Tab-separated table of C-alpha atoms in Angstrom:
chain	number	residue	atom	x	y	z
R	391	MET	CA	-20.528	93.271	-54.226
R	392	VAL	CA	-22.995	90.461	-53.603
R	393	LYS	CA	-26.562	92.138	-52.647
R	394	ASN	CA	-28.619	90.267	-50.014
R	395	ASP	CA	-31.333	89.077	-52.024
R	396	ASP	CA	-28.699	87.593	-55.113
R	397	ARG	CA	-26.375	86.171	-51.916
R	398	ARG	CA	-29.250	83.813	-50.668
R	399	ARG	CA	-29.672	82.820	-54.447
R	400	LEU	CA	-26.067	81.237	-55.286
R	401	PRO	CA	-26.201	78.064	-54.725
R	402	PRO	CA	-24.136	76.417	-52.090
R	403	GLU	CA	-22.137	74.692	-53.833
R	404	ILE	CA	-20.502	78.010	-55.803
R	405	VAL	CA	-20.392	79.394	-52.286
R	406	TYR	CA	-18.346	76.406	-51.392
R	407	GLU	CA	-15.848	76.530	-54.023
R	408	VAL	CA	-15.442	80.727	-53.319
R	409	LEU	CA	-14.590	80.038	-49.291
R	410	GLU	CA	-12.874	77.365	-49.854
R	411	HIS	CA	-9.765	78.340	-52.351
R	412	CYS	CA	-9.441	81.162	-49.337
R	413	LEU	CA	-9.218	78.652	-46.517
R	414	PHE	CA	-8.867	75.671	-47.518
R	415	VAL	CA	-4.732	74.377	-45.930
R	416	SER	CA	-3.206	71.511	-47.523
R	417	PRO	CA	-1.291	68.939	-45.696
R	418	GLU	CA	1.538	70.252	-47.786
R	419	ALA	CA	1.509	73.720	-47.077
R	420	LEU	CA	0.641	72.780	-43.848
R	421	PHE	CA	3.664	70.197	-42.938
R	422	SER	CA	6.483	72.570	-44.327
R	423	ALA	CA	5.316	75.672	-43.069
R	424	PRO	CA	8.351	77.098	-40.621
R	425	ALA	CA	7.609	75.756	-37.156
R	426	LEU	CA	8.745	79.571	-35.983
R	427	PHE	CA	6.898	81.648	-38.632
R	428	TRP	CA	3.268	80.963	-39.115
R	429	GLY	CA	1.543	84.142	-41.107
R	430	TYR	CA	0.249	84.604	-44.936
R	431	ARG	CA	3.190	83.324	-47.057
R	432	ASP	CA	2.992	81.917	-50.596
R	433	CYS	CA	1.688	77.766	-51.012
R	434	ASP	CA	4.199	75.823	-52.637
R	435	LEU	CA	0.921	74.145	-54.633
R	436	GLY	CA	-0.451	77.534	-55.066
R	437	THR	CA	-1.728	81.071	-54.143
R	438	ARG	CA	-3.890	80.263	-50.794
R	439	PRO	CA	-2.556	81.829	-48.173
R	440	VAL	CA	-1.570	79.943	-45.455
R	441	LEU	CA	-3.239	81.193	-41.975
R	442	ARG	CA	-2.641	80.130	-37.989
R	443	ARG	CA	-5.476	83.105	-37.409
R	444	SER	CA	-8.196	82.268	-39.975
R	445	VAL	CA	-11.291	83.312	-37.911
R	446	HIS	CA	-11.179	87.284	-39.525
R	447	LEU	CA	-11.899	85.189	-43.038
R	448	LEU	CA	-15.606	84.173	-41.264
R	449	ARG	CA	-17.030	87.666	-41.366
R	450	VAL	CA	-19.418	86.286	-43.700
R	451	CYS	CA	-23.070	86.242	-43.724
R	452	ARG	CA	-25.027	84.009	-41.593
R	453	GLN	CA	-25.772	82.220	-44.075
R	454	TRP	CA	-22.610	81.370	-45.056
R	455	HIS	CA	-21.081	80.566	-42.067
R	456	ALA	CA	-22.105	76.850	-41.493
R	457	LEU	CA	-20.034	76.498	-44.999
R	458	ALA	CA	-17.164	77.966	-43.832
R	459	LEU	CA	-17.128	76.761	-40.416
R	460	PRO	CA	-16.355	73.525	-41.149
R	461	LEU	CA	-12.973	74.424	-43.868
R	462	LEU	CA	-11.128	76.349	-40.674
R	463	TYR	CA	-11.374	72.934	-39.090
R	464	ALA	CA	-9.906	70.618	-42.783
R	465	ALA	CA	-5.984	71.590	-41.361
R	466	LEU	CA	-5.309	71.997	-37.672
R	467	TRP	CA	-2.349	72.776	-35.631
R	468	ILE	CA	-1.646	72.042	-32.188
R	469	SER	CA	1.754	74.391	-30.632
R	470	SER	CA	0.119	74.698	-27.283
R	471	THR	CA	-1.673	73.104	-24.822
R	472	ALA	CA	-4.694	76.179	-25.368
R	473	ASP	CA	-4.827	74.801	-29.213
R	474	ALA	CA	-5.555	71.612	-27.534
R	475	GLU	CA	-8.168	72.354	-25.145
R	476	ALA	CA	-9.736	74.440	-27.238
R	477	ILE	CA	-9.794	72.148	-30.360
R	478	ALA	CA	-10.993	69.296	-28.274
R	479	HIS	CA	-13.873	72.136	-26.330
R	480	ALA	CA	-15.068	73.508	-30.146
R	481	LEU	CA	-15.410	69.399	-31.298
R	482	ARG	CA	-17.219	68.371	-28.518
R	483	SER	CA	-19.193	71.627	-28.857
R	484	ARG	CA	-20.181	70.995	-32.712
R	485	PRO	CA	-19.066	67.497	-33.012
R	486	PRO	CA	-20.133	67.832	-36.304
R	487	LEU	CA	-17.091	69.921	-37.340
R	488	CYS	CA	-15.370	66.122	-36.243
R	489	ARG	CA	-15.903	64.823	-39.718
R	490	ALA	CA	-14.109	67.641	-40.935
R	491	VAL	CA	-10.763	66.916	-39.753
R	492	ARG	CA	-8.783	66.298	-42.308
R	493	ALA	CA	-4.818	67.335	-41.708
R	494	LEU	CA	-2.962	68.178	-38.456
R	495	ARG	CA	-0.091	68.930	-37.013
R	496	VAL	CA	1.181	68.626	-33.337
R	497	GLY	CA	4.243	70.105	-32.204
R	498	ALA	CA	6.815	70.094	-29.294
R	499	VAL	CA	4.293	70.984	-26.408
R	500	GLU	CA	6.445	70.991	-22.443
R	501	ASP	CA	3.096	72.109	-20.693
R	502	GLY	CA	1.736	68.586	-21.975
R	503	PHE	CA	-1.824	68.738	-24.345
R	504	GLY	CA	-4.680	67.453	-21.420
R	505	ASP	CA	-6.319	65.485	-22.744
R	506	GLY	CA	-7.441	67.470	-25.931
R	507	LEU	CA	-5.253	65.494	-28.538
R	508	GLN	CA	-6.162	62.178	-28.002
R	509	TYR	CA	-10.269	63.679	-28.129
R	510	ILE	CA	-9.071	64.971	-31.515
R	511	VAL	CA	-7.288	62.201	-33.285
R	512	ALA	CA	-9.902	59.354	-31.648
R	513	HIS	CA	-12.984	61.390	-32.850
R	514	ALA	CA	-11.436	62.720	-36.286
R	515	PRO	CA	-13.384	60.225	-38.058
R	516	HIS	CA	-11.518	61.324	-41.762
R	517	LEU	CA	-8.111	63.141	-40.763
R	518	ARG	CA	-5.605	61.123	-42.520
R	519	ALA	CA	-2.553	63.107	-43.231
R	520	VAL	CA	-0.693	63.420	-39.995
R	521	ARG	CA	2.149	65.640	-38.381
R	522	LEU	CA	4.304	64.461	-35.375
R	523	GLN	CA	6.654	65.539	-33.238
R	524	LEU	CA	8.021	63.352	-31.001
R	525	ASP	CA	9.926	64.990	-28.799
R	526	THR	CA	12.014	62.742	-26.601
R	527	SER	CA	14.216	65.515	-25.765
R	528	ASP	CA	15.424	65.443	-21.546
R	529	TRP	CA	13.246	68.691	-20.983
R	530	ALA	CA	9.745	67.140	-22.684
R	531	ALA	CA	7.181	67.106	-20.103
R	532	LEU	CA	5.942	63.293	-19.013
R	533	ASN	CA	2.524	64.428	-19.494
R	534	SER	CA	3.368	65.312	-22.969
R	535	LEU	CA	4.802	61.905	-23.950
R	536	ASP	CA	1.692	60.263	-22.052
R	537	ALA	CA	-0.487	61.864	-24.278
R	538	LEU	CA	1.739	60.966	-27.535
R	539	ALA	CA	1.845	57.555	-26.244
R	540	ARG	CA	-2.212	57.403	-25.584
R	541	ALA	CA	-3.235	58.939	-28.905
R	542	LEU	CA	-0.872	56.894	-31.543
R	543	PRO	CA	-2.913	54.276	-31.418
R	544	CYS	CA	-5.870	56.122	-32.258
R	545	LEU	CA	-4.136	57.944	-35.310
R	546	ARG	CA	-5.297	55.935	-38.706
R	547	PRO	CA	-2.752	58.014	-41.305
R	548	THR	CA	-2.449	57.561	-45.152
R	549	VAL	CA	0.390	60.477	-45.286
R	550	LEU	CA	2.572	61.158	-42.054
R	551	TRP	CA	5.562	63.113	-40.998
R	552	VAL	CA	7.744	62.748	-37.980
R	553	SER	CA	10.609	64.676	-36.162
R	554	ARG	CA	12.182	63.335	-33.564
R	555	ASN	CA	15.518	64.528	-31.641
R	556	ILE	CA	18.575	62.635	-32.074
R	557	ALA	CA	18.557	62.132	-27.815
R	558	VAL	CA	15.893	59.095	-26.808
R	559	SER	CA	16.560	59.148	-23.028
R	560	GLY	CA	15.109	57.995	-20.458
R	561	ARG	CA	12.009	55.473	-19.214
R	562	HIS	CA	8.690	57.226	-20.722
R	563	ALA	CA	10.879	58.456	-23.626
R	564	CYS	CA	11.417	54.825	-25.078
R	565	ARG	CA	7.784	54.088	-24.449
R	566	VAL	CA	6.809	56.386	-26.632
R	567	ALA	CA	9.268	55.392	-29.658
R	568	ALA	CA	8.487	51.627	-28.562
R	569	ILE	CA	4.471	52.386	-29.150
R	570	PHE	CA	5.224	54.476	-32.366
R	571	ASN	CA	6.972	51.832	-33.490
R	572	THR	CA	4.503	49.452	-32.997
R	573	CYS	CA	1.275	51.454	-35.154
R	574	LEU	CA	4.236	51.676	-37.734
R	575	ALA	CA	3.849	47.188	-37.626
R	576	GLU	CA	0.160	46.800	-36.847
R	577	ASP	CA	-1.690	49.618	-36.924
R	578	TYR	CA	-1.346	52.031	-39.683
R	579	THR	CA	-2.163	49.738	-41.980
R	580	HIS	CA	-3.283	51.937	-44.261
R	581	LEU	CA	-0.828	54.363	-44.479
R	582	GLU	CA	1.582	55.651	-47.569
R	583	HIS	CA	4.116	57.364	-48.169
R	584	LEU	CA	6.271	58.243	-44.932
R	585	HIS	CA	8.434	61.150	-44.226
R	586	LEU	CA	11.146	61.435	-41.911
R	587	GLY	CA	12.055	64.743	-40.350
R	588	SER	CA	15.363	66.368	-40.569
R	589	ASN	CA	17.949	64.372	-37.985
R	590	PHE	CA	14.796	61.915	-37.372
R	591	ASN	CA	16.720	58.752	-35.056
R	592	LEU	CA	16.562	56.070	-37.644
R	593	THR	CA	17.111	52.825	-35.578
R	594	GLU	CA	16.808	48.915	-36.511
R	595	GLU	CA	13.804	48.929	-34.749
R	596	THR	CA	11.996	51.794	-36.351
R	597	ALA	CA	13.530	50.434	-40.191
R	598	HIS	CA	11.999	46.977	-39.116
R	599	ALA	CA	8.476	48.988	-38.326
R	600	ILE	CA	8.114	50.284	-41.322
R	601	ARG	CA	9.339	47.842	-43.531
R	602	GLN	CA	6.084	45.839	-42.499
R	603	CYS	CA	3.531	48.746	-43.609
R	604	PRO	CA	1.745	46.441	-45.549
R	605	ARG	CA	0.597	50.356	-48.300
R	606	LEU	CA	3.947	51.521	-47.575
R	607	ASN	CA	4.782	52.471	-51.041
R	608	SER	CA	7.274	55.480	-50.302
R	609	VAL	CA	9.851	57.097	-48.044
R	610	SER	CA	11.129	60.180	-48.189
R	611	ILE	CA	14.070	61.181	-45.777
R	612	ARG	CA	17.162	64.134	-45.772
R	613	LEU	CA	20.005	62.919	-47.974
R	614	THR	CA	22.401	64.064	-45.408
R	615	ASP	CA	21.166	61.745	-42.873
R	616	LEU	CA	21.783	58.394	-45.415
R	617	GLN	CA	24.727	59.828	-45.545
R	618	TYR	CA	26.408	61.105	-42.248
R	619	GLN	CA	24.341	60.254	-39.355
R	620	TRP	CA	22.299	56.754	-40.596
R	621	PRO	CA	24.472	53.114	-41.322
R	622	PRO	CA	23.483	53.150	-45.323
R	623	SER	CA	22.360	48.944	-44.703
R	624	LEU	CA	19.084	50.506	-42.632
R	625	LEU	CA	17.714	51.113	-46.537
R	626	ASN	CA	18.302	47.502	-46.443
R	627	THR	CA	15.807	46.523	-43.666
R	628	ILE	CA	13.108	49.654	-44.408
R	629	ASP	CA	12.963	47.874	-48.085
R	630	SER	CA	9.898	45.957	-48.676
R	631	PRO	CA	7.942	44.804	-52.807
R	632	ARG	CA	5.764	47.572	-51.978
R	633	LEU	CA	8.022	50.192	-51.419
R	634	GLN	CA	8.550	51.812	-54.500
R	635	THR	CA	9.980	55.407	-53.933
R	636	ILE	CA	12.329	56.233	-52.122
R	637	ARG	CA	12.332	60.817	-51.931
R	638	CYS	CA	16.111	61.927	-51.046
R	639	ARG	CA	15.710	64.692	-49.675
R	640	VAL	CA	18.700	67.748	-50.904
R	641	PRO	CA	19.170	71.457	-50.342
R	642	VAL	CA	17.977	73.521	-53.512
R	643	ALA	CA	21.532	75.000	-53.837
R	644	ASN	CA	22.803	71.825	-53.850
R	645	LEU	CA	20.556	69.967	-56.192
R	646	ALA	CA	22.236	71.658	-58.860
R	647	THR	CA	26.253	70.663	-58.332
R	648	LEU	CA	24.651	66.688	-56.229
R	649	ASP	CA	27.178	63.826	-58.471
R	650	ILE	CA	23.903	61.796	-58.330
R	651	ASP	CA	26.158	58.631	-59.854
R	652	ASN	CA	28.662	59.459	-57.408
R	653	VAL	CA	25.635	59.084	-54.751
R	654	ARG	CA	25.074	55.854	-55.564
R	655	LYS	CA	27.901	54.372	-56.532
R	656	ASP	CA	29.300	55.439	-52.847
R	657	LEU	CA	25.889	53.818	-51.147
R	658	VAL	CA	26.804	50.527	-52.670
R	659	SER	CA	29.954	50.041	-51.623
R	660	ARG	CA	29.009	50.530	-48.339
R	661	GLY	CA	26.946	47.985	-47.808
R	662	VAL	CA	23.054	49.500	-49.411
R	663	ASP	CA	21.300	46.554	-51.871
R	664	SER	CA	22.247	48.171	-55.150
R	665	ALA	CA	18.323	47.197	-56.493
R	666	VAL	CA	17.399	49.365	-53.241
R	667	VAL	CA	19.721	52.311	-54.486
R	668	GLU	CA	17.792	52.477	-57.645
R	669	LYS	CA	14.484	53.378	-55.973
R	670	LEU	CA	16.015	55.788	-54.313
R	671	THR	CA	15.028	59.765	-56.852
R	672	PHE	CA	17.025	63.354	-55.304
R	673	ILE	CA	14.839	66.261	-55.126
R	674	PRO	CA	14.577	69.504	-53.784
R	675	ARG	CA	13.747	70.681	-50.139
C-alpha cells in the first residue's frame, strides 16, 4: 500500500503509466467488442480490461485524479442519446478533455444523437480512430441520419471501421451514403486503414470513393461478402497503386481448411485482376 507521503513523491510519469495500464482501451479492443456485451473481457492486444463503466477505477487520491480522468475519455462508445449528451456535456464543462479523445465508436441509435455527436467530433482534435454504424434501415430515426450527415465531414480518421445494413432506402438514408462517399473521396485525406463490416453494402459509388483515398494502404473485408454478396469485380474498382493489402476476414474454424489457392483462382475466373488477387491476405476473425 502506498502511503500518503510516498504518493506525493511519485513522479507523475510513473503514476500515469500505472493508471494507463488500468484504464487504457485500445481502438482495436473498442471496435471488436461485441455490441451486446460490454464488460470485462480479455483484450486481443493484452491483458487490460475492456470496460464501459470505468468510474470505479477513479477511486484514487485527489492528486491523481487529473492524470486519470483523461484516460477515461481516450476511447468512447456512444450507444444511446444519453451517451452522446453526457459526453458532450463533459467535454463542454472541461474543454481540455477534448484533446484526450483518441477513438470513438458510434452505434445505431433509434432516438437520435441530439447535438452531442457533432460537438464531440468537431472538438476532438486528436480523434483518429472511428467506428461508425451507418444505419440506413427503414426504422432508423431521421434525426439520427441527420446527425450522422453533419458529423461525417468533421471527422479526420486514420483508421475507420464502418458497417451498414444491406438495404439502403429512403431519401435521407441515401443522403448519408452520398455524404460518406464524398468524405472518403475528398475529406478523409489521412485515412490509412478502412474496415468494412459484415454485410457492408459496397456499391460502385463507394468503391470509386475508396479508390480515391490518397493515403489508404489497407482494406479489411469479409470473405463471404466478397464471394456471395458483392460483384468480385468491385475489387478492381477499389484497387489503386497506394493500396498494399486487402485483408479477407475468415472465421477461425474455417481458416485452417480454407483452400486459399482455389479462392484466388475462383476470383480470377470471375474477373478480378490477378495483380489485385495477389494483394489478398486471409486473417482470422
